[in-house]
Coordinates of C-alpha atoms in Angstrom, one line a residue:
M20 CA -66.2 -54.4 -54.5
T21 CA -69.0 -53.2 -52.2
A22 CA -66.6 -52.4 -49.4
I23 CA -64.6 -50.2 -51.8
L24 CA -67.9 -48.4 -52.6
Y25 CA -68.4 -47.6 -49.0
L26 CA -64.8 -46.5 -48.5
I27 CA -64.7 -44.3 -51.6
T28 CA -68.0 -42.6 -50.6
G29 CA -66.7 -42.0 -47.1
I30 CA -63.4 -40.5 -48.2
I31 CA -65.1 -38.1 -50.6
T32 CA -67.7 -36.9 -48.2
F33 CA -65.3 -36.6 -45.3
S34 CA -62.9 -34.6 -47.4
L35 CA -65.8 -32.3 -48.5
I36 CA -66.9 -31.8 -44.8
M37 CA -63.3 -30.8 -43.9
I38 CA -63.1 -28.4 -46.8
M39 CA -66.5 -26.7 -46.6
K40 CA -66.9 -23.9 -44.1
G41 CA -70.6 -23.3 -43.7
H42 CA -72.9 -25.4 -41.5
R43 CA -75.5 -25.8 -44.2
S44 CA -73.0 -27.3 -46.7
K45 CA -71.8 -29.8 -44.0
K46 CA -75.4 -30.7 -43.2
V47 CA -76.3 -31.4 -46.9
I48 CA -73.1 -33.4 -47.5
L49 CA -73.9 -35.6 -44.5
I50 CA -77.4 -36.3 -45.8
L51 CA -76.0 -37.1 -49.2
H52 CA -73.5 -39.5 -47.6
S53 CA -76.2 -41.3 -45.8
A54 CA -78.3 -41.5 -48.9
A55 CA -75.4 -42.9 -50.9
N56 CA -74.8 -45.5 -48.2
L57 CA -78.5 -46.4 -48.3
A58 CA -78.3 -46.9 -52.1
I59 CA -75.2 -49.1 -51.7
A60 CA -77.0 -51.1 -49.0
G61 CA -80.0 -51.6 -51.4
Y62 CA -77.6 -52.8 -54.1
I63 CA -75.9 -55.4 -51.9
M64 CA -79.2 -56.6 -50.5
F65 CA -81.1 -56.9 -53.7
A66 CA -78.8 -56.8 -56.7
C67 CA -75.4 -58.1 -55.6
A68 CA -74.4 -61.7 -56.2
I69 CA -74.3 -63.3 -52.8
P70 CA -71.9 -64.5 -51.5
E71 CA -69.3 -62.0 -52.7
T72 CA -65.8 -62.2 -51.4
S73 CA -63.1 -59.6 -51.9
G74 CA -60.0 -59.9 -49.8
F75 CA -60.9 -59.6 -46.1
F76 CA -64.5 -58.6 -46.9
R77 CA -67.4 -60.8 -47.7
V78 CA -71.0 -60.1 -48.4
D79 CA -73.6 -62.7 -47.3
H80 CA -77.2 -62.3 -46.3
L81 CA -76.5 -61.5 -42.7
S82 CA -73.8 -58.9 -43.3
A83 CA -75.9 -57.3 -46.0
F84 CA -78.9 -57.3 -43.6
E85 CA -76.9 -55.5 -40.9
A86 CA -75.3 -53.1 -43.3
G87 CA -78.7 -52.2 -44.7
L88 CA -80.3 -51.7 -41.3
S89 CA -77.4 -49.5 -40.2
S90 CA -77.8 -47.4 -43.4
V91 CA -81.5 -46.9 -42.7
V92 CA -80.8 -45.6 -39.1
F93 CA -77.9 -43.4 -40.3
F94 CA -80.1 -41.8 -43.0
A95 CA -82.8 -40.9 -40.4
A96 CA -80.3 -39.6 -38.0
S97 CA -78.6 -37.5 -40.7
L98 CA -81.9 -35.9 -41.7
Y99 CA -82.4 -35.1 -38.0
A100 CA -78.9 -34.0 -37.1
G101 CA -78.8 -30.7 -39.1
G102 CA -81.7 -29.0 -37.4
Y103 CA -80.6 -30.4 -34.0
V104 CA -77.1 -29.1 -34.4
T105 CA -78.4 -25.7 -35.4
R106 CA -80.2 -25.3 -32.1
L107 CA -77.1 -26.5 -30.2
I108 CA -75.1 -23.7 -31.8
E109 CA -77.8 -21.2 -31.0
T110 CA -77.8 -22.1 -27.3
G111 CA -74.0 -22.1 -27.1
E112 CA -73.8 -25.8 -26.3
L113 CA -71.8 -26.6 -29.4
N114 CA -69.0 -24.4 -30.5
P115 CA -69.2 -23.6 -34.3
K116 CA -65.5 -24.5 -34.4
S117 CA -66.5 -28.1 -33.4
L118 CA -68.7 -28.6 -36.5
R119 CA -65.9 -30.3 -38.4
L120 CA -65.4 -32.6 -35.4
F121 CA -69.1 -33.5 -35.3
Y122 CA -69.9 -33.9 -38.9
G123 CA -66.4 -35.4 -39.7
G124 CA -66.8 -37.9 -36.9
F125 CA -70.4 -38.8 -38.0
S126 CA -69.1 -39.4 -41.6
I127 CA -66.3 -41.6 -40.4
L128 CA -68.7 -43.6 -38.3
M129 CA -71.1 -43.9 -41.2
T130 CA -68.2 -45.3 -43.3
V131 CA -66.6 -47.7 -40.9
T132 CA -69.9 -49.3 -39.6
P133 CA -70.9 -51.1 -42.8
L134 CA -67.3 -52.2 -43.2
V135 CA -67.5 -53.8 -39.7
F136 CA -70.5 -56.0 -40.8
L137 CA -68.8 -56.8 -44.2
S138 CA -65.6 -58.0 -42.6
D139 CA -64.9 -61.7 -43.2
N140 CA -61.9 -61.7 -41.0
L141 CA -62.6 -61.6 -37.3
A142 CA -59.4 -59.7 -36.4
L143 CA -60.4 -57.0 -38.9
F144 CA -63.9 -57.0 -37.4
W145 CA -62.3 -56.5 -34.0
I146 CA -60.2 -53.6 -35.2
L147 CA -63.0 -51.8 -37.0
A148 CA -65.4 -52.4 -34.0
E149 CA -62.8 -50.6 -31.8
I150 CA -62.7 -47.7 -34.2
T151 CA -66.4 -47.3 -34.0
T152 CA -66.1 -47.2 -30.2
V153 CA -63.5 -44.4 -30.3
V154 CA -65.3 -42.3 -33.0
S155 CA -68.7 -42.7 -31.3
A156 CA -67.2 -41.7 -27.9
M157 CA -65.7 -38.6 -29.6
L158 CA -69.3 -37.7 -30.8
V159 CA -70.6 -38.2 -27.3
A160 CA -68.0 -35.8 -26.1
S161 CA -68.5 -33.3 -28.9
L162 CA -70.6 -31.0 -26.7
A163 CA -67.5 -30.6 -24.5
A164 CA -69.5 -30.5 -21.3
K165 CA -67.9 -32.3 -18.3
E166 CA -70.6 -34.9 -18.0
N167 CA -70.3 -35.7 -21.7
I168 CA -66.6 -36.1 -21.5
D169 CA -67.0 -38.3 -18.4
A170 CA -69.5 -40.5 -20.2
A171 CA -67.3 -40.9 -23.3
L172 CA -64.3 -41.9 -21.2
K173 CA -66.3 -44.4 -19.3
Y174 CA -67.6 -45.8 -22.5
I175 CA -64.1 -46.2 -24.0
F176 CA -62.7 -47.7 -20.8
I177 CA -65.3 -50.4 -20.3
A178 CA -65.9 -51.3 -23.9
S179 CA -62.2 -51.3 -25.0
T180 CA -61.0 -53.1 -21.9
A181 CA -63.6 -55.9 -22.4
M182 CA -62.6 -56.2 -26.0
L183 CA -59.2 -57.3 -25.0
F184 CA -60.8 -60.5 -23.7
A185 CA -62.4 -60.9 -27.1
F186 CA -59.0 -60.7 -28.7
I187 CA -57.8 -63.6 -26.5
G188 CA -60.8 -65.6 -27.7
L189 CA -59.8 -64.9 -31.3
I190 CA -56.3 -66.1 -30.6
F191 CA -57.8 -69.4 -29.4
L192 CA -59.8 -69.7 -32.6
F193 CA -56.8 -69.0 -34.7
E194 CA -54.7 -71.7 -32.9
M195 CA -57.5 -74.2 -33.3
S196 CA -57.6 -73.5 -37.0
R197 CA -53.8 -74.2 -37.2
T198 CA -54.0 -77.5 -35.4
G199 CA -56.6 -78.5 -37.9
G200 CA -53.8 -78.9 -40.4
G201 CA -54.1 -75.5 -42.1
A202 CA -52.0 -72.4 -42.0
G203 CA -54.4 -70.7 -39.6
T204 CA -57.2 -68.3 -40.3
L205 CA -59.6 -66.0 -38.7
N206 CA -61.9 -65.7 -41.7
W207 CA -65.3 -66.8 -40.2
S208 CA -66.4 -68.3 -43.5
E209 CA -63.4 -70.7 -43.4
L210 CA -63.8 -71.3 -39.6
M211 CA -67.4 -72.4 -40.3
T212 CA -66.2 -75.2 -42.6
M213 CA -63.4 -76.5 -40.3
S214 CA -65.0 -76.0 -36.8
Q215 CA -66.4 -79.5 -36.5
G216 CA -62.8 -80.7 -35.8
F217 CA -62.2 -78.2 -33.1
D218 CA -61.6 -79.2 -29.4
P219 CA -64.9 -78.6 -27.5
A220 CA -63.2 -77.4 -24.3
V221 CA -61.0 -74.9 -26.1
S222 CA -64.0 -73.8 -28.3
L223 CA -66.0 -73.0 -25.2
A224 CA -63.1 -71.1 -23.7
A225 CA -62.7 -69.1 -26.9
F226 CA -66.4 -68.3 -27.0
F227 CA -66.4 -67.2 -23.3
F228 CA -63.6 -64.7 -23.9
V229 CA -65.2 -63.4 -27.2
F230 CA -68.6 -63.2 -25.4
I231 CA -67.1 -60.9 -22.7
G232 CA -65.7 -58.5 -25.2
F233 CA -68.7 -58.3 -27.6
S234 CA -71.2 -58.2 -24.7
A235 CA -69.6 -55.0 -23.4
K236 CA -70.0 -53.5 -26.9
S237 CA -73.8 -54.4 -26.7
G238 CA -74.4 -53.3 -23.1
I239 CA -75.0 -56.8 -21.7
V240 CA -75.0 -57.0 -17.9
P241 CA -72.5 -56.8 -16.1
F242 CA -70.7 -54.8 -18.8
H243 CA -73.6 -52.3 -19.2
T244 CA -72.7 -49.5 -16.9
W245 CA -71.4 -47.2 -19.6
L246 CA -74.5 -47.3 -21.7
P247 CA -77.1 -45.2 -19.8
D248 CA -74.7 -42.3 -19.4
A249 CA -73.3 -42.4 -23.0
H250 CA -76.7 -42.8 -24.7
S251 CA -78.3 -40.1 -22.6
K252 CA -75.6 -37.5 -22.7
A253 CA -74.9 -37.8 -26.4
P254 CA -76.6 -35.5 -28.9
S255 CA -79.9 -37.3 -29.8
A256 CA -78.9 -38.0 -33.4
V257 CA -75.8 -39.8 -32.0
S258 CA -78.0 -41.5 -29.3
A259 CA -80.1 -43.0 -32.1
V260 CA -77.1 -44.4 -33.8
L261 CA -75.5 -45.7 -30.6
S262 CA -78.7 -47.7 -29.8
G263 CA -80.0 -48.5 -33.2
V264 CA -76.7 -49.4 -34.9
L265 CA -73.6 -49.8 -32.6
L266 CA -75.2 -52.2 -30.1
N267 CA -75.8 -54.5 -33.1
I268 CA -72.1 -54.7 -33.7
G269 CA -71.5 -56.6 -30.5
I270 CA -74.5 -58.8 -31.1
Y271 CA -73.3 -59.5 -34.6
G272 CA -69.9 -60.6 -33.3
I273 CA -71.5 -62.9 -30.8
I274 CA -73.7 -64.4 -33.5
R275 CA -70.8 -65.0 -35.9
V276 CA -68.6 -66.7 -33.2
Y277 CA -71.6 -68.6 -31.7
A278 CA -72.4 -70.0 -35.1
I279 CA -68.9 -71.3 -35.4
I280 CA -68.8 -72.8 -31.9
R281 CA -72.2 -74.5 -32.3
Q282 CA -70.8 -76.5 -35.2
V283 CA -68.4 -78.1 -32.7
P284 CA -69.8 -81.3 -31.0
E285 CA -70.6 -81.1 -27.2
T286 CA -70.7 -77.2 -27.0
E287 CA -74.4 -76.9 -25.9
T288 CA -73.1 -75.3 -22.7
A289 CA -72.5 -72.1 -24.7
G290 CA -76.2 -71.8 -25.1
L291 CA -76.8 -72.0 -21.3
L292 CA -74.1 -69.2 -20.9
V293 CA -75.9 -67.0 -23.4
L294 CA -79.3 -67.7 -21.8
F295 CA -78.1 -66.9 -18.3
F296 CA -76.6 -63.5 -19.3
G297 CA -79.7 -62.8 -21.4
I298 CA -82.0 -63.3 -18.4
L299 CA -79.7 -61.5 -16.1
T300 CA -79.6 -58.5 -18.5
V301 CA -83.4 -58.3 -18.8
F302 CA -83.8 -58.5 -15.0
V303 CA -81.2 -55.8 -14.2
A304 CA -82.5 -53.5 -17.0
S305 CA -86.1 -53.8 -15.7
M306 CA -84.9 -52.9 -12.1
M307 CA -82.9 -49.9 -13.5
M308 CA -86.0 -48.7 -15.4
L309 CA -88.1 -48.7 -12.2
R310 CA -85.7 -46.2 -10.7
Q311 CA -85.3 -43.9 -13.7
H312 CA -86.6 -40.3 -13.8
N313 CA -84.6 -39.2 -16.9
L314 CA -86.3 -39.8 -20.2
K315 CA -83.2 -40.6 -22.3
K316 CA -81.7 -42.8 -19.6
L317 CA -84.9 -44.7 -19.4
I318 CA -84.8 -45.3 -23.1
A319 CA -81.2 -46.3 -22.8
C320 CA -82.1 -48.9 -20.1
S321 CA -84.7 -50.2 -22.4
S322 CA -82.0 -50.9 -24.9
I323 CA -80.2 -53.0 -22.4
E324 CA -83.4 -55.0 -21.8
N325 CA -83.8 -55.6 -25.5
M326 CA -80.2 -56.8 -25.9
G327 CA -81.0 -59.3 -23.2
L328 CA -84.1 -60.5 -25.0
I329 CA -82.0 -61.0 -28.2
L330 CA -79.5 -63.1 -26.2
I331 CA -82.3 -65.2 -24.8
G332 CA -83.7 -66.0 -28.2
L333 CA -80.2 -66.6 -29.6
S334 CA -79.4 -69.1 -26.8
F335 CA -81.9 -71.7 -28.1
W336 CA -80.1 -71.8 -31.6
T337 CA -83.0 -73.2 -33.6
P338 CA -84.2 -71.8 -36.9
F339 CA -87.4 -70.6 -35.3
A340 CA -85.6 -68.7 -32.5
V341 CA -82.9 -67.2 -34.7
F342 CA -85.5 -66.0 -37.2
W343 CA -87.2 -64.0 -34.5
V344 CA -83.9 -62.8 -33.1
L345 CA -83.1 -61.3 -36.5
F346 CA -86.6 -59.8 -36.7
Q347 CA -86.1 -58.4 -33.1
T348 CA -82.8 -56.8 -34.2
L349 CA -84.6 -54.9 -37.0
A350 CA -87.5 -54.0 -34.8
H351 CA -85.3 -52.7 -32.0
S352 CA -83.1 -50.7 -34.2
L353 CA -86.0 -48.9 -35.9
T354 CA -88.0 -48.3 -32.8
K355 CA -85.1 -47.2 -30.5
A356 CA -83.8 -44.8 -33.1
E357 CA -87.3 -43.3 -33.4
L358 CA -87.6 -43.1 -29.6
F359 CA -84.3 -41.3 -29.2
L360 CA -85.0 -38.8 -32.0
S361 CA -88.4 -38.0 -30.5
A362 CA -87.0 -37.8 -26.9
G363 CA -84.3 -35.4 -28.2
I364 CA -87.0 -32.9 -29.1
I365 CA -88.7 -33.3 -25.7
H366 CA -85.4 -33.1 -23.9
R367 CA -84.5 -29.8 -25.7
Q368 CA -87.9 -28.4 -25.0
Y369 CA -87.6 -29.0 -21.2
K370 CA -83.8 -29.1 -20.7
S371 CA -82.9 -28.0 -17.2
E372 CA -80.3 -25.2 -16.9
N373 CA -78.7 -27.2 -14.1
P374 CA -77.2 -30.5 -15.5
A375 CA -77.7 -32.1 -12.1
E376 CA -81.5 -31.6 -12.2
E377 CA -83.9 -33.7 -14.2
D378 CA -86.1 -32.2 -16.9
V379 CA -89.6 -31.3 -15.7
I380 CA -92.0 -32.3 -18.5
C381 CA -95.4 -30.6 -18.5
D382 CA -97.9 -29.6 -21.2
A383 CA -95.9 -31.7 -23.6
F384 CA -98.8 -32.0 -26.1
D385 CA -99.3 -28.3 -26.1
M386 CA -95.6 -27.4 -26.5
Q387 CA -94.5 -30.3 -28.9
P388 CA -97.6 -32.1 -30.1
A389 CA -95.8 -34.0 -33.0
A390 CA -92.8 -35.1 -30.9
S391 CA -95.1 -36.1 -28.0
A392 CA -97.2 -38.3 -30.3
F393 CA -94.1 -39.8 -31.8
L394 CA -92.7 -40.6 -28.4
V395 CA -95.9 -42.3 -27.2
A396 CA -96.0 -44.3 -30.5
G397 CA -92.4 -45.4 -29.8
A398 CA -93.2 -46.3 -26.2
L399 CA -96.1 -48.4 -27.4
A400 CA -93.9 -50.0 -30.0
I401 CA -90.9 -50.9 -27.8
T402 CA -93.2 -52.6 -25.2
G403 CA -94.5 -55.0 -27.9
T404 CA -97.9 -53.5 -28.7
P405 CA -99.5 -55.2 -31.8
L406 CA -99.1 -53.5 -35.2
F407 CA -95.6 -52.5 -34.2
P408 CA -92.6 -54.7 -35.2
V409 CA -91.4 -55.6 -31.6
F410 CA -94.7 -57.5 -30.9
L411 CA -94.1 -60.7 -32.9
P412 CA -90.5 -61.3 -32.0
K413 CA -91.1 -60.6 -28.3
L414 CA -94.1 -62.9 -28.3
F415 CA -92.4 -65.8 -30.1
I416 CA -89.1 -65.6 -28.1
L417 CA -91.2 -65.7 -24.9
L418 CA -93.1 -68.7 -26.2
K419 CA -89.8 -70.4 -27.1
A420 CA -88.5 -69.7 -23.5
I421 CA -91.7 -71.1 -22.0
R422 CA -91.4 -74.3 -24.1
F423 CA -87.8 -74.6 -22.9
D424 CA -88.7 -74.2 -19.3
T425 CA -92.0 -72.9 -17.9
L426 CA -90.5 -71.2 -14.9
T427 CA -87.8 -69.5 -16.9
G428 CA -90.4 -68.2 -19.4
I429 CA -92.6 -66.8 -16.6
L430 CA -89.6 -65.0 -15.0
I431 CA -88.7 -63.5 -18.3
L432 CA -92.3 -62.4 -18.9
L433 CA -92.4 -60.8 -15.4
F434 CA -89.2 -58.9 -16.0
I435 CA -90.4 -57.6 -19.3
A436 CA -93.7 -56.6 -17.7
I437 CA -91.8 -54.6 -15.1
A438 CA -89.8 -52.8 -17.8
S439 CA -93.0 -52.0 -19.7
F440 CA -94.7 -50.7 -16.5
A441 CA -91.7 -48.5 -15.7
L442 CA -91.8 -46.9 -19.2
F443 CA -95.5 -46.3 -19.2
R444 CA -95.5 -44.9 -15.7
F445 CA -92.9 -42.3 -16.8
I446 CA -94.9 -41.5 -20.0
W447 CA -98.1 -41.2 -18.1
N448 CA -96.6 -39.0 -15.4
A449 CA -94.8 -36.8 -17.9
F450 CA -97.7 -36.3 -20.4
S451 CA -100.4 -35.9 -17.8
C452 CA -98.6 -33.1 -16.0
R453 CA -100.0 -29.6 -16.4
S454 CA -97.9 -26.6 -15.5
D455 CA -100.8 -24.7 -13.9
G456 CA -101.4 -27.8 -11.6
V457 CA -97.8 -27.9 -10.3
G458 CA -97.1 -24.2 -10.3
I459 CA -94.3 -24.0 -12.8
R460 CA -93.8 -21.6 -15.7
K461 CA -94.0 -22.9 -19.3
P462 CA -90.6 -22.8 -21.1
E463 CA -90.1 -21.0 -24.4
H464 CA -91.2 -23.1 -27.4
Y465 CA -88.3 -25.1 -28.9
P466 CA -88.4 -24.6 -32.7
V467 CA -88.1 -27.9 -34.5
A468 CA -86.6 -28.0 -38.0
K469 CA -88.6 -29.9 -40.6
G470 CA -85.8 -32.4 -41.2
M471 CA -86.0 -33.5 -37.6
H472 CA -89.7 -34.6 -38.0
I473 CA -89.0 -36.1 -41.4
G474 CA -86.3 -38.4 -40.0
I475 CA -88.7 -39.6 -37.3
V476 CA -91.6 -40.1 -39.7
F477 CA -89.3 -42.1 -42.0
L478 CA -88.6 -44.5 -39.2
L479 CA -92.2 -44.7 -38.0
V480 CA -93.4 -45.6 -41.5
L481 CA -90.9 -48.5 -41.6
M482 CA -92.0 -49.6 -38.1
L483 CA -95.6 -49.8 -39.3
Y484 CA -94.6 -51.6 -42.5
F485 CA -92.8 -54.3 -40.6
G486 CA -95.3 -54.3 -37.8
I487 CA -98.5 -54.8 -39.7
M488 CA -97.1 -57.7 -41.7
V489 CA -94.0 -59.8 -42.3
P490 CA -93.2 -59.1 -46.0
D491 CA -92.6 -62.2 -48.1
W492 CA -89.2 -60.9 -49.3
F493 CA -88.1 -60.2 -45.8
Y494 CA -89.3 -63.7 -44.6
N495 CA -87.3 -65.3 -47.4
Y496 CA -84.2 -63.1 -46.7
L497 CA -84.1 -64.1 -43.0
N498 CA -84.5 -67.7 -43.9
M499 CA -81.4 -67.4 -46.2
I500 CA -79.5 -66.0 -43.2
I501 CA -80.6 -69.0 -41.0
T502 CA -79.3 -71.4 -43.7
E503 CA -76.0 -69.7 -44.0
L504 CA -75.5 -69.8 -40.2
G505 CA -75.4 -73.6 -40.4
L506 CA -78.7 -74.3 -38.7
G507 CA -79.5 -77.0 -41.3
G508 CA -82.6 -75.6 -42.8
A509 CA -84.8 -72.5 -42.9
L510 CA -87.9 -71.9 -40.8

């Protein structure tokens, strides 16, 4: 039923976007679509009878959580997108004829993404995840600049090629479900109940192939090379969705299959695999951040680091660790969306006329005081500063790693410290720069539409809400997810 609500809403709004001619009408329709999705998400999280199964779709607490989180980010990005696109048209970077492409693509992505999370069938999940890759790549390329098209093609090639390996893993899972005496299924809810009879070696092989495919979708090293270019070249409203929503699709797929595999006896090796790639990802991302001089690429590399941290927590597969993995998923999505939307304003203010040159940021608090303050707040948040939501999950995942192995925990802490240093070094150099001190002329002021600031403030308020305290309702909700994942008890 809930999947049908998303689908009907998407079809109506997409049709209206295609029919309407003016930019203002498309902008309003997109906001209404995101608001409707937010309302549907609220219904399935707080009013829907869980679990709810309808055909190939199923609502449980994890799918409702992810669908709700995606709706929040899409709503903020939709508020931001209208004013941002207006400026792109004024500067000639977006052809008015491409408005249907941009808004239609955004609407499709907003429709398909919650359906990905609500999919009970892993094959359907795979198909819908691939659709989000193609549509989001189209949005990256919507500016029609050569570097955007190159980034979009690179994204599709790496992510879709790796997803072929995931398909092989799904075939293994299907065959094991058949040998268990049934007709064969890829419904994860059914696989969870029969997985204890699976062969451990084949189960590990299935997880390995699935992990490759879904890791590429989430920018896990060594399948990460598409991410900095795609996230930095995309329009900033799209960048926020790429980092705050679409990376979660790959992680969600890994969690679903990992939960199935960990029901199989003698599959603890899967945890070591996840831990290794998590540590490798955090290490490589921190080294990349040290070399970055581009603001949006720096934030994109930070996304890679945070995906690695999520894998590290997931590898331990205890109620305590998974609770903070889920909390980190929320914290990263809100914070990274806020960062990309804020960075988008700074980027537009100081955008170099030569695409090969980096933006020179000076007098930022004079030119864009609100966006500068938002960006600094986001930087503080993503590095784990207290009173922001990343602090607690980062702290407790690190403590869990130290308890697992002291040297491993210290190495992870070192890599995270390097990433934090790289981010704050950039922020300090950029925001302490004065144009009269370096002999450059101030650029013209970039006018910011009210909706752009409203979208950022919306995310910032949520960040503070979840950072200052862990609400009882949210604590209980995450514990329900932990129980449904088969961990044998809540935190």
